[in-house]
Amino acid sequence: MKRTIILILPLCLLFAVGCKKDNSRISIFAENMSGDSKVWVDPAQVNGATWLEGETVNLNGDVYTIAIDDNGFYLSNTAELTSNLYAIYPASLQADGNNIAVVNNNSTGTITISSLAVNFTGNGHEVIFPMASTAEAGSDKLLFNHLTGGMRVTLANATATIVASVKMITYGDEAIPPVALDGITVTTQWAAQGPTAPMGDVGQIEGDQDIKYSCEMSFAMQTNGEAGVTIPDGGDITFCVPVTVRSVKRLTVIGYDTDGTVLFTKTRSFTTAQPIERNHMYSLPTIQIN
């Protein structure tokens, strides 16, 4: 599927763009994430993040495709919608390294992520950040709000390495609670996350007892849709990903080659749990992998 990457105006200007009232289309916008992150993002300039043509949204339980024209990004063929609007981005997706299951029951919804693609294109990369929106019946605009926080990750090395996939495991206190917007409450979670149990016999508990919750995030690393991202000699790569926990006390990053061989395992612990708030982007210190 051919995708078009186009940078959009800052949010403060978006609503000043003249969009003609059209009952067969709904214009879509997104709030900033301390500098915005939606589908295509340049990690060095996150306020330039934008939608991608051809991506999909679950609107009132049905799937609509994101399109673009001179007035901006929009959902088309929406004339049949006569009730209030309940939208979740993305719609369910199992393709191109993404495996996401979405349930939209209008007033409630869930997004369960098994894996996400981080696809490097040009100066940035494509990645999905879950969002949701509501509007009254007959509205021709949807303003999407982020459902998670974000993490900016930099991997550096001394010798050239091709990374095919990355697994990130966060340990903290709990998952983010369901996000309640104006009329819709959405739970966003990774498929592999939940409470952790302490190790050891009674009276001999081992490990960090402050860690009560873990989340395992899997990313397919791609370049222009092909498997693998090359980190050059003495170079690094930076990418942004959604985070579905309330805090991080310890973080483990595991990189894999194309054949599944483990390339590196790096763990970083924090003296105190680092809070993760919805709609904020957090930068990790550079992780040196070799």
PDB file of C-alpha atoms in Angstrom:
ATOM      1  CA  MET A   1       0.000   0.000   0.000  1.00  0.00           C
ATOM      2  CA  LYS A   2       1.484   3.305  -1.076  1.00  0.00           C
ATOM      3  CA  ARG A   3       1.666   5.853   1.709  1.00  0.00           C
ATOM      4  CA  THR A   4       2.069   9.601   1.476  1.00  0.00           C
ATOM      5  CA  ILE A   5       3.966  11.447   4.180  1.00  0.00           C
ATOM      6  CA  ILE A   6       2.986  15.076   4.597  1.00  0.00           C
ATOM      7  CA  LEU A   7       3.732  17.379   7.520  1.00  0.00           C
ATOM      8  CA  ILE A   8       0.745  19.231   8.959  1.00  0.00           C
ATOM      9  CA  LEU A   9       0.296  22.666  10.489  1.00  0.00           C
ATOM     10  CA  PRO A  10       0.654  23.111  14.252  1.00  0.00           C
ATOM     11  CA  LEU A  11      -2.571  22.316  16.090  1.00  0.00           C
ATOM     12  CA  CYS A  12      -3.171  25.975  16.939  1.00  0.00           C
ATOM     13  CA  LEU A  13      -3.496  26.687  13.202  1.00  0.00           C
ATOM     14  CA  LEU A  14      -5.373  23.595  12.149  1.00  0.00           C
ATOM     15  CA  PHE A  15      -8.820  24.825  13.077  1.00  0.00           C
ATOM     16  CA  ALA A  16      -8.167  28.081  11.220  1.00  0.00           C
ATOM     17  CA  VAL A  17      -7.908  26.156   7.956  1.00  0.00           C
ATOM     18  CA  GLY A  18     -11.116  26.606   6.018  1.00  0.00           C
ATOM     19  CA  CYS A  19     -12.816  23.201   5.864  1.00  0.00           C
ATOM     20  CA  LYS A  20     -16.104  23.180   4.022  1.00  0.00           C
ATOM     21  CA  LYS A  21     -19.024  21.493   5.747  1.00  0.00           C
ATOM     22  CA  ASP A  22     -19.478  18.119   4.082  1.00  0.00           C
ATOM     23  CA  ASN A  23     -21.702  15.460   5.621  1.00  0.00           C
ATOM     24  CA  SER A  24     -19.765  12.745   3.778  1.00  0.00           C
ATOM     25  CA  ARG A  25     -16.434  13.554   5.436  1.00  0.00           C
ATOM     26  CA  ILE A  26     -15.035  14.217   8.900  1.00  0.00           C
ATOM     27  CA  SER A  27     -11.773  16.140   9.290  1.00  0.00           C
ATOM     28  CA  ILE A  28      -9.359  14.638  11.836  1.00  0.00           C
ATOM     29  CA  PHE A  29      -6.856  16.344  14.142  1.00  0.00           C
ATOM     30  CA  ALA A  30      -4.713  15.253  17.094  1.00  0.00           C
ATOM     31  CA  GLU A  31      -3.506  16.905  20.275  1.00  0.00           C
ATOM     32  CA  ASN A  32       0.202  17.530  20.839  1.00  0.00           C
ATOM     33  CA  MET A  33       2.184  15.041  22.910  1.00  0.00           C
ATOM     34  CA  SER A  34       4.645  17.509  24.426  1.00  0.00           C
ATOM     35  CA  GLY A  35       5.466  17.994  20.787  1.00  0.00           C
ATOM     36  CA  ASP A  36       3.007  15.651  19.065  1.00  0.00           C
ATOM     37  CA  SER A  37       3.347  12.042  17.981  1.00  0.00           C
ATOM     38  CA  LYS A  38       0.876  10.252  15.786  1.00  0.00           C
ATOM     39  CA  VAL A  39       1.790   7.976  12.899  1.00  0.00           C
ATOM     40  CA  TRP A  40       4.838   9.410  11.150  1.00  0.00           C
ATOM     41  CA  VAL A  41       7.359  11.103  13.402  1.00  0.00           C
ATOM     42  CA  ASP A  42      10.830  12.564  13.185  1.00  0.00           C
ATOM     43  CA  PRO A  43      12.225  11.804  16.677  1.00  0.00           C
ATOM     44  CA  ALA A  44      14.313  14.971  16.510  1.00  0.00           C
ATOM     45  CA  GLN A  45      11.306  17.140  15.581  1.00  0.00           C
ATOM     46  CA  VAL A  46       8.294  15.496  17.144  1.00  0.00           C
ATOM     47  CA  ASN A  47       6.017  18.538  16.577  1.00  0.00           C
ATOM     48  CA  GLY A  48       6.065  17.616  12.878  1.00  0.00           C
ATOM     49  CA  ALA A  49       4.364  14.257  13.389  1.00  0.00           C
ATOM     50  CA  THR A  50       1.445  13.539  11.091  1.00  0.00           C
ATOM     51  CA  TRP A  51      -1.220  11.094  10.020  1.00  0.00           C
ATOM     52  CA  LEU A  52      -0.605   8.738   7.117  1.00  0.00           C
ATOM     53  CA  GLU A  53      -2.951   8.358   4.203  1.00  0.00           C
ATOM     54  CA  GLY A  54      -4.396   4.837   4.080  1.00  0.00           C
ATOM     55  CA  GLU A  55      -4.296   4.153   7.832  1.00  0.00           C
ATOM     56  CA  THR A  56      -7.622   3.216   9.455  1.00  0.00           C
ATOM     57  CA  VAL A  57      -9.853   4.383  12.307  1.00  0.00           C
ATOM     58  CA  ASN A  58     -12.597   2.462  14.107  1.00  0.00           C
ATOM     59  CA  LEU A  59     -15.572   4.840  14.096  1.00  0.00           C
ATOM     60  CA  ASN A  60     -18.766   3.654  15.834  1.00  0.00           C
ATOM     61  CA  GLY A  61     -17.608   0.066  15.389  1.00  0.00           C
ATOM     62  CA  ASP A  62     -16.859   0.304  11.670  1.00  0.00           C
ATOM     63  CA  VAL A  63     -13.543   0.831   9.866  1.00  0.00           C
ATOM     64  CA  TYR A  64     -12.864   4.078   7.976  1.00  0.00           C
ATOM     65  CA  THR A  65      -9.756   4.938   5.991  1.00  0.00           C
ATOM     66  CA  ILE A  66      -7.729   8.112   6.457  1.00  0.00           C
ATOM     67  CA  ALA A  67      -7.549  10.236   3.295  1.00  0.00           C
ATOM     68  CA  ILE A  68      -6.051  13.617   2.454  1.00  0.00           C
ATOM     69  CA  ASP A  69      -6.865  16.561   0.191  1.00  0.00           C
ATOM     70  CA  ASP A  70      -6.073  20.275   0.078  1.00  0.00           C
ATOM     71  CA  ASN A  71      -8.010  20.831   3.315  1.00  0.00           C
ATOM     72  CA  GLY A  72      -6.071  18.204   5.290  1.00  0.00           C
ATOM     73  CA  PHE A  73      -6.647  14.694   6.602  1.00  0.00           C
ATOM     74  CA  TYR A  74     -10.170  13.292   6.903  1.00  0.00           C
ATOM     75  CA  LEU A  75     -12.394  10.223   7.048  1.00  0.00           C
ATOM     76  CA  SER A  76     -14.632   9.807   4.005  1.00  0.00           C
ATOM     77  CA  ASN A  77     -18.011   8.142   3.324  1.00  0.00           C
ATOM     78  CA  THR A  78     -19.406   9.093   6.733  1.00  0.00           C
ATOM     79  CA  ALA A  79     -22.771  10.453   5.561  1.00  0.00           C
ATOM     80  CA  GLU A  80     -24.631   7.473   7.040  1.00  0.00           C
ATOM     81  CA  LEU A  81     -23.551   8.368  10.596  1.00  0.00           C
ATOM     82  CA  THR A  82     -26.501  10.005  12.356  1.00  0.00           C
ATOM     83  CA  SER A  83     -25.623   9.232  15.996  1.00  0.00           C
ATOM     84  CA  ASN A  84     -22.840  10.581  18.218  1.00  0.00           C
ATOM     85  CA  LEU A  85     -19.313   9.749  17.040  1.00  0.00           C
ATOM     86  CA  TYR A  86     -16.982   7.410  18.953  1.00  0.00           C
ATOM     87  CA  ALA A  87     -13.598   6.926  17.287  1.00  0.00           C
ATOM     88  CA  ILE A  88     -10.550   4.828  18.172  1.00  0.00           C
ATOM     89  CA  TYR A  89      -7.250   4.944  16.325  1.00  0.00           C
ATOM     90  CA  PRO A  90      -6.097   2.573  14.997  1.00  0.00           C
ATOM     91  CA  ALA A  91      -8.701   0.073  13.870  1.00  0.00           C
ATOM     92  CA  SER A  92      -7.781  -3.590  14.352  1.00  0.00           C
ATOM     93  CA  LEU A  93      -4.689  -4.370  12.321  1.00  0.00           C
ATOM     94  CA  GLN A  94      -2.668  -7.489  11.555  1.00  0.00           C
ATOM     95  CA  ALA A  95      -0.207  -6.547   8.817  1.00  0.00           C
ATOM     96  CA  ASP A  96       3.260  -5.167   8.157  1.00  0.00           C
ATOM     97  CA  GLY A  97       4.576  -6.014  11.633  1.00  0.00           C
ATOM     98  CA  ASN A  98       1.549  -4.572  13.476  1.00  0.00           C
ATOM     99  CA  ASN A  99      -0.748  -6.834  15.485  1.00  0.00           C
ATOM    100  CA  ILE A 100      -3.451  -4.799  17.222  1.00  0.00           C
ATOM    101  CA  ALA A 101      -6.939  -5.819  18.358  1.00  0.00           C
ATOM    102  CA  VAL A 102      -9.504  -3.036  18.860  1.00  0.00           C
ATOM    103  CA  VAL A 103     -12.972  -3.264  20.399  1.00  0.00           C
ATOM    104  CA  ASN A 104     -15.193  -0.183  20.097  1.00  0.00           C
ATOM    105  CA  ASN A 105     -18.470  -0.376  21.992  1.00  0.00           C
ATOM    106  CA  ASN A 106     -19.013   3.375  21.606  1.00  0.00           C
ATOM    107  CA  SER A 107     -19.011   4.356  25.300  1.00  0.00           C
ATOM    108  CA  THR A 108     -16.168   1.928  26.072  1.00  0.00           C
ATOM    109  CA  GLY A 109     -13.289   0.438  24.121  1.00  0.00           C
ATOM    110  CA  THR A 110     -10.088  -1.568  24.388  1.00  0.00           C
ATOM    111  CA  ILE A 111      -6.852  -1.575  22.405  1.00  0.00           C
ATOM    112  CA  THR A 112      -4.651  -4.647  22.868  1.00  0.00           C
ATOM    113  CA  ILE A 113      -1.232  -4.552  21.195  1.00  0.00           C
ATOM    114  CA  SER A 114       0.779  -7.711  20.499  1.00  0.00           C
ATOM    115  CA  SER A 115       3.405  -6.013  18.315  1.00  0.00           C
ATOM    116  CA  LEU A 116       4.100  -2.716  16.562  1.00  0.00           C
ATOM    117  CA  ALA A 117       6.170  -1.859  13.519  1.00  0.00           C
ATOM    118  CA  VAL A 118       8.794   0.880  13.706  1.00  0.00           C
ATOM    119  CA  ASN A 119       9.329   1.597  10.017  1.00  0.00           C
ATOM    120  CA  PHE A 120      12.141   4.064   9.220  1.00  0.00           C
ATOM    121  CA  THR A 121      11.420   6.248   6.191  1.00  0.00           C
ATOM    122  CA  GLY A 122      13.353   9.373   5.284  1.00  0.00           C
ATOM    123  CA  ASN A 123      14.300  11.399   8.360  1.00  0.00           C
ATOM    124  CA  GLY A 124      11.742   9.733  10.589  1.00  0.00           C
ATOM    125  CA  HIS A 125       9.736   6.591  11.097  1.00  0.00           C
ATOM    126  CA  GLU A 126       6.178   5.302  11.127  1.00  0.00           C
ATOM    127  CA  VAL A 127       4.743   4.039  14.408  1.00  0.00           C
ATOM    128  CA  ILE A 128       1.239   3.823  15.846  1.00  0.00           C
ATOM    129  CA  PHE A 129       0.275   5.810  18.939  1.00  0.00           C
ATOM    130  CA  PRO A 130      -3.232   4.840  20.174  1.00  0.00           C
ATOM    131  CA  MET A 131      -5.757   7.691  20.290  1.00  0.00           C
ATOM    132  CA  ALA A 132      -9.490   8.216  20.683  1.00  0.00           C
ATOM    133  CA  SER A 133     -12.070  10.926  20.038  1.00  0.00           C
ATOM    134  CA  THR A 134     -15.759  11.700  20.463  1.00  0.00           C
ATOM    135  CA  ALA A 135     -18.089  14.252  18.895  1.00  0.00           C
ATOM    136  CA  GLU A 136     -21.783  15.014  18.661  1.00  0.00           C
ATOM    137  CA  ALA A 137     -23.914  13.693  15.836  1.00  0.00           C
ATOM    138  CA  GLY A 138     -23.459  15.720  12.675  1.00  0.00           C
ATOM    139  CA  SER A 139     -19.997  16.990  13.592  1.00  0.00           C
ATOM    140  CA  ASP A 140     -17.518  17.369  10.747  1.00  0.00           C
ATOM    141  CA  LYS A 141     -14.423  17.297  12.991  1.00  0.00           C
ATOM    142  CA  LEU A 142     -12.792  14.782  15.340  1.00  0.00           C
ATOM    143  CA  LEU A 143     -10.006  15.887  17.710  1.00  0.00           C
ATOM    144  CA  PHE A 144      -8.088  12.781  18.791  1.00  0.00           C
ATOM    145  CA  ASN A 145      -6.477  12.526  22.224  1.00  0.00           C
ATOM    146  CA  HIS A 146      -3.519  10.307  23.048  1.00  0.00           C
ATOM    147  CA  LEU A 147      -4.237   7.311  25.276  1.00  0.00           C
ATOM    148  CA  THR A 148      -0.656   6.631  26.386  1.00  0.00           C
ATOM    149  CA  GLY A 149       2.627   8.281  27.156  1.00  0.00           C
ATOM    150  CA  GLY A 150       5.581   7.960  24.809  1.00  0.00           C
ATOM    151  CA  MET A 151       9.223   7.005  25.133  1.00  0.00           C
ATOM    152  CA  ARG A 152      12.069   8.173  22.894  1.00  0.00           C
ATOM    153  CA  VAL A 153      14.716   5.424  22.683  1.00  0.00           C
ATOM    154  CA  THR A 154      18.245   5.779  21.269  1.00  0.00           C
ATOM    155  CA  LEU A 155      20.370   2.695  20.515  1.00  0.00           C
ATOM    156  CA  ALA A 156      24.070   3.308  19.813  1.00  0.00           C
ATOM    157  CA  ASN A 157      26.889   0.940  18.924  1.00  0.00           C
ATOM    158  CA  ALA A 158      30.567   0.737  18.014  1.00  0.00           C
ATOM    159  CA  THR A 159      30.298  -1.664  15.078  1.00  0.00           C
ATOM    160  CA  ALA A 160      27.626  -1.897  12.369  1.00  0.00           C
ATOM    161  CA  THR A 161      24.602  -3.958  13.419  1.00  0.00           C
ATOM    162  CA  ILE A 162      21.313  -4.888  11.756  1.00  0.00           C
ATOM    163  CA  VAL A 163      18.484  -5.000  14.297  1.00  0.00           C
ATOM    164  CA  ALA A 164      15.382  -6.898  13.125  1.00  0.00           C
ATOM    165  CA  SER A 165      13.272  -6.609  16.259  1.00  0.00           C
ATOM    166  CA  VAL A 166      13.388  -5.120  19.716  1.00  0.00           C
ATOM    167  CA  LYS A 167      11.679  -6.244  22.891  1.00  0.00           C
ATOM    168  CA  MET A 168      11.312  -3.750  25.733  1.00  0.00           C
ATOM    169  CA  ILE A 169      10.241  -4.891  29.194  1.00  0.00           C
ATOM    170  CA  THR A 170       9.246  -2.228  31.690  1.00  0.00           C
ATOM    171  CA  TYR A 171       8.864  -2.867  35.402  1.00  0.00           C
ATOM    172  CA  GLY A 172       6.974  -0.490  37.647  1.00  0.00           C
ATOM    173  CA  ASP A 173       3.936  -0.159  39.865  1.00  0.00           C
ATOM    174  CA  GLU A 174       0.870  -0.494  37.627  1.00  0.00           C
ATOM    175  CA  ALA A 175      -0.679  -0.029  34.208  1.00  0.00           C
ATOM    176  CA  ILE A 176      -2.155   3.291  33.174  1.00  0.00           C
ATOM    177  CA  PRO A 177      -5.846   3.391  34.091  1.00  0.00           C
ATOM    178  CA  PRO A 178      -8.528   3.519  31.406  1.00  0.00           C
ATOM    179  CA  VAL A 179      -8.603   6.958  29.807  1.00  0.00           C
ATOM    180  CA  ALA A 180     -11.979   8.658  30.080  1.00  0.00           C
ATOM    181  CA  LEU A 181     -12.673  11.191  27.347  1.00  0.00           C
ATOM    182  CA  ASP A 182     -15.910  13.056  26.720  1.00  0.00           C
ATOM    183  CA  GLY A 183     -18.261  10.099  26.408  1.00  0.00           C
ATOM    184  CA  ILE A 184     -15.812   7.232  25.796  1.00  0.00           C
ATOM    185  CA  THR A 185     -13.507   5.289  28.121  1.00  0.00           C
ATOM    186  CA  VAL A 186     -10.658   3.353  26.493  1.00  0.00           C
ATOM    187  CA  THR A 187      -8.270   0.812  28.011  1.00  0.00           C
ATOM    188  CA  THR A 188      -4.938   0.506  26.181  1.00  0.00           C
ATOM    189  CA  GLN A 189      -2.670  -2.425  26.969  1.00  0.00           C
ATOM    190  CA  TRP A 190       0.027  -4.655  25.596  1.00  0.00           C
ATOM    191  CA  ALA A 191      -0.912  -8.317  25.271  1.00  0.00           C
ATOM    192  CA  ALA A 192       1.902  -9.321  27.651  1.00  0.00           C
ATOM    193  CA  GLN A 193       1.507  -7.171  30.743  1.00  0.00           C
ATOM    194  CA  GLY A 194       0.211  -7.612  34.247  1.00  0.00           C
ATOM    195  CA  PRO A 195       1.062  -7.970  37.936  1.00  0.00           C
ATOM    196  CA  THR A 196       4.381  -9.597  38.869  1.00  0.00           C
ATOM    197  CA  ALA A 197       4.887 -12.042  41.727  1.00  0.00           C
ATOM    198  CA  PRO A 198       7.933 -11.859  44.042  1.00  0.00           C
ATOM    199  CA  MET A 199      10.474 -14.686  43.748  1.00  0.00           C
ATOM    200  CA  GLY A 200      11.839 -16.896  46.512  1.00  0.00           C
ATOM    201  CA  ASP A 201      10.504 -18.786  49.521  1.00  0.00           C
ATOM    202  CA  VAL A 202       8.430 -17.138  52.205  1.00  0.00           C
ATOM    203  CA  GLY A 203      10.751 -15.037  54.358  1.00  0.00           C
ATOM    204  CA  GLN A 204      13.384 -15.006  51.620  1.00  0.00           C
ATOM    205  CA  ILE A 205      11.823 -12.783  48.970  1.00  0.00           C
ATOM    206  CA  GLU A 206      14.316 -11.869  46.256  1.00  0.00           C
ATOM    207  CA  GLY A 207      14.507  -8.952  43.844  1.00  0.00           C
ATOM    208  CA  ASP A 208      13.030  -5.485  43.980  1.00  0.00           C
ATOM    209  CA  GLN A 209       9.837  -5.637  46.031  1.00  0.00           C
ATOM    210  CA  ASP A 210       8.790  -2.200  44.748  1.00  0.00           C
ATOM    211  CA  ILE A 211       8.230  -3.696  41.298  1.00  0.00           C
ATOM    212  CA  LYS A 212       4.626  -4.848  41.095  1.00  0.00           C
ATOM    213  CA  TYR A 213       3.831  -4.684  37.387  1.00  0.00           C
ATOM    214  CA  SER A 214       5.562  -5.520  34.118  1.00  0.00           C
ATOM    215  CA  CYS A 215       4.856  -4.820  30.469  1.00  0.00           C
ATOM    216  CA  GLU A 216       6.464  -6.543  27.480  1.00  0.00           C
ATOM    217  CA  MET A 217       6.541  -4.511  24.263  1.00  0.00           C
ATOM    218  CA  SER A 218       7.577  -6.022  20.912  1.00  0.00           C
ATOM    219  CA  PHE A 219       8.655  -3.942  17.911  1.00  0.00           C
ATOM    220  CA  ALA A 220       9.350  -5.062  14.343  1.00  0.00           C
ATOM    221  CA  MET A 221      12.201  -2.844  13.147  1.00  0.00           C
ATOM    222  CA  GLN A 222      11.915  -1.960   9.445  1.00  0.00           C
ATOM    223  CA  THR A 223      13.460   0.263   6.796  1.00  0.00           C
ATOM    224  CA  ASN A 224      11.089   1.362   4.032  1.00  0.00           C
ATOM    225  CA  GLY A 225       8.875  -1.608   4.817  1.00  0.00           C
ATOM    226  CA  GLU A 226      11.686  -4.179   4.728  1.00  0.00           C
ATOM    227  CA  ALA A 227      12.800  -6.103   7.813  1.00  0.00           C
ATOM    228  CA  GLY A 228      15.818  -4.749   9.659  1.00  0.00           C
ATOM    229  CA  VAL A 229      17.347  -1.412  10.614  1.00  0.00           C
ATOM    230  CA  THR A 230      21.100  -0.849  10.255  1.00  0.00           C
ATOM    231  CA  ILE A 231      22.957   0.974  13.000  1.00  0.00           C
ATOM    232  CA  PRO A 232      26.211   2.101  11.310  1.00  0.00           C
ATOM    233  CA  ASP A 233      29.715   1.965  12.805  1.00  0.00           C
ATOM    234  CA  GLY A 234      29.821   4.372  15.709  1.00  0.00           C
ATOM    235  CA  GLY A 235      26.267   5.478  14.947  1.00  0.00           C
ATOM    236  CA  ASP A 236      22.837   5.309  16.539  1.00  0.00           C
ATOM    237  CA  ILE A 237      19.121   5.170  15.804  1.00  0.00           C
ATOM    238  CA  THR A 238      16.338   6.952  17.680  1.00  0.00           C
ATOM    239  CA  PHE A 239      12.673   5.977  17.701  1.00  0.00           C
ATOM    240  CA  CYS A 240       9.526   6.773  19.670  1.00  0.00           C
ATOM    241  CA  VAL A 241       7.076   4.200  21.066  1.00  0.00           C
ATOM    242  CA  PRO A 242       3.891   4.216  23.186  1.00  0.00           C
ATOM    243  CA  VAL A 243       4.151   3.158  26.842  1.00  0.00           C
ATOM    244  CA  THR A 244       1.165   1.704  28.733  1.00  0.00           C
ATOM    245  CA  VAL A 245       2.431   1.693  32.334  1.00  0.00           C
ATOM    246  CA  ARG A 246       2.095   4.382  34.973  1.00  0.00           C
ATOM    247  CA  SER A 247       5.775   4.314  35.947  1.00  0.00           C
ATOM    248  CA  VAL A 248       9.094   2.629  35.116  1.00  0.00           C
ATOM    249  CA  LYS A 249      11.463   1.399  37.832  1.00  0.00           C
ATOM    250  CA  ARG A 250      13.524  -0.859  35.587  1.00  0.00           C
ATOM    251  CA  LEU A 251      13.778  -1.220  31.816  1.00  0.00           C
ATOM    252  CA  THR A 252      15.237  -4.110  29.826  1.00  0.00           C
ATOM    253  CA  VAL A 253      15.870  -3.747  26.079  1.00  0.00           C
ATOM    254  CA  ILE A 254      16.609  -6.881  24.008  1.00  0.00           C
ATOM    255  CA  GLY A 255      17.637  -6.722  20.346  1.00  0.00           C
ATOM    256  CA  TYR A 256      17.347  -9.582  17.852  1.00  0.00           C
ATOM    257  CA  ASP A 257      18.922 -10.402  14.502  1.00  0.00           C
ATOM    258  CA  THR A 258      16.860 -11.490  11.485  1.00  0.00           C
ATOM    259  CA  ASP A 259      17.236 -15.155  12.494  1.00  0.00           C
ATOM    260  CA  GLY A 260      16.090 -14.514  16.074  1.00  0.00           C
ATOM    261  CA  THR A 261      19.577 -14.493  17.588  1.00  0.00           C
ATOM    262  CA  VAL A 262      19.889 -12.189  20.580  1.00  0.00           C
ATOM    263  CA  LEU A 263      22.208  -9.312  19.669  1.00  0.00           C
ATOM    264  CA  PHE A 264      22.155  -7.525  22.992  1.00  0.00           C
ATOM    265  CA  THR A 265      20.387  -7.326  26.342  1.00  0.00           C
ATOM    266  CA  LYS A 266      20.622  -4.101  28.293  1.00  0.00           C
ATOM    267  CA  THR A 267      18.956  -3.252  31.584  1.00  0.00           C
ATOM    268  CA  ARG A 268      18.682   0.163  33.186  1.00  0.00           C
ATOM    269  CA  SER A 269      17.391   0.634  36.718  1.00  0.00           C
ATOM    270  CA  PHE A 270      16.233   3.865  38.304  1.00  0.00           C
ATOM    271  CA  THR A 271      16.655   4.851  41.954  1.00  0.00           C
ATOM    272  CA  THR A 272      13.015   5.896  42.051  1.00  0.00           C
ATOM    273  CA  ALA A 273      10.202   4.964  39.722  1.00  0.00           C
ATOM    274  CA  GLN A 274       9.989   7.307  36.754  1.00  0.00           C
ATOM    275  CA  PRO A 275       6.361   8.435  36.251  1.00  0.00           C
ATOM    276  CA  ILE A 276       4.804   8.070  32.808  1.00  0.00           C
ATOM    277  CA  GLU A 277       1.900  10.409  32.078  1.00  0.00           C
ATOM    278  CA  ARG A 278      -0.543  10.229  29.236  1.00  0.00           C
ATOM    279  CA  ASN A 279       0.300  12.612  26.390  1.00  0.00           C
ATOM    280  CA  HIS A 280       3.945  13.150  27.402  1.00  0.00           C
ATOM    281  CA  MET A 281       7.096  12.056  25.566  1.00  0.00           C
ATOM    282  CA  TYR A 282      10.035  10.892  27.701  1.00  0.00           C
ATOM    283  CA  SER A 283      13.633  10.532  26.486  1.00  0.00           C
ATOM    284  CA  LEU A 284      15.739   7.650  27.732  1.00  0.00           C
ATOM    285  CA  PRO A 285      19.516   8.044  28.128  1.00  0.00           C
ATOM    286  CA  THR A 286      21.318   6.529  25.142  1.00  0.00           C
ATOM    287  CA  ILE A 287      21.643   2.743  25.354  1.00  0.00           C
ATOM    288  CA  GLN A 288      25.059   1.522  24.176  1.00  0.00           C
ATOM    289  CA  ILE A 289      24.502  -1.938  22.733  1.00  0.00           C
ATOM    290  CA  ASN A 290      28.105  -2.997  21.920  1.00  0.00           C
TER     291      ASN A 290
END
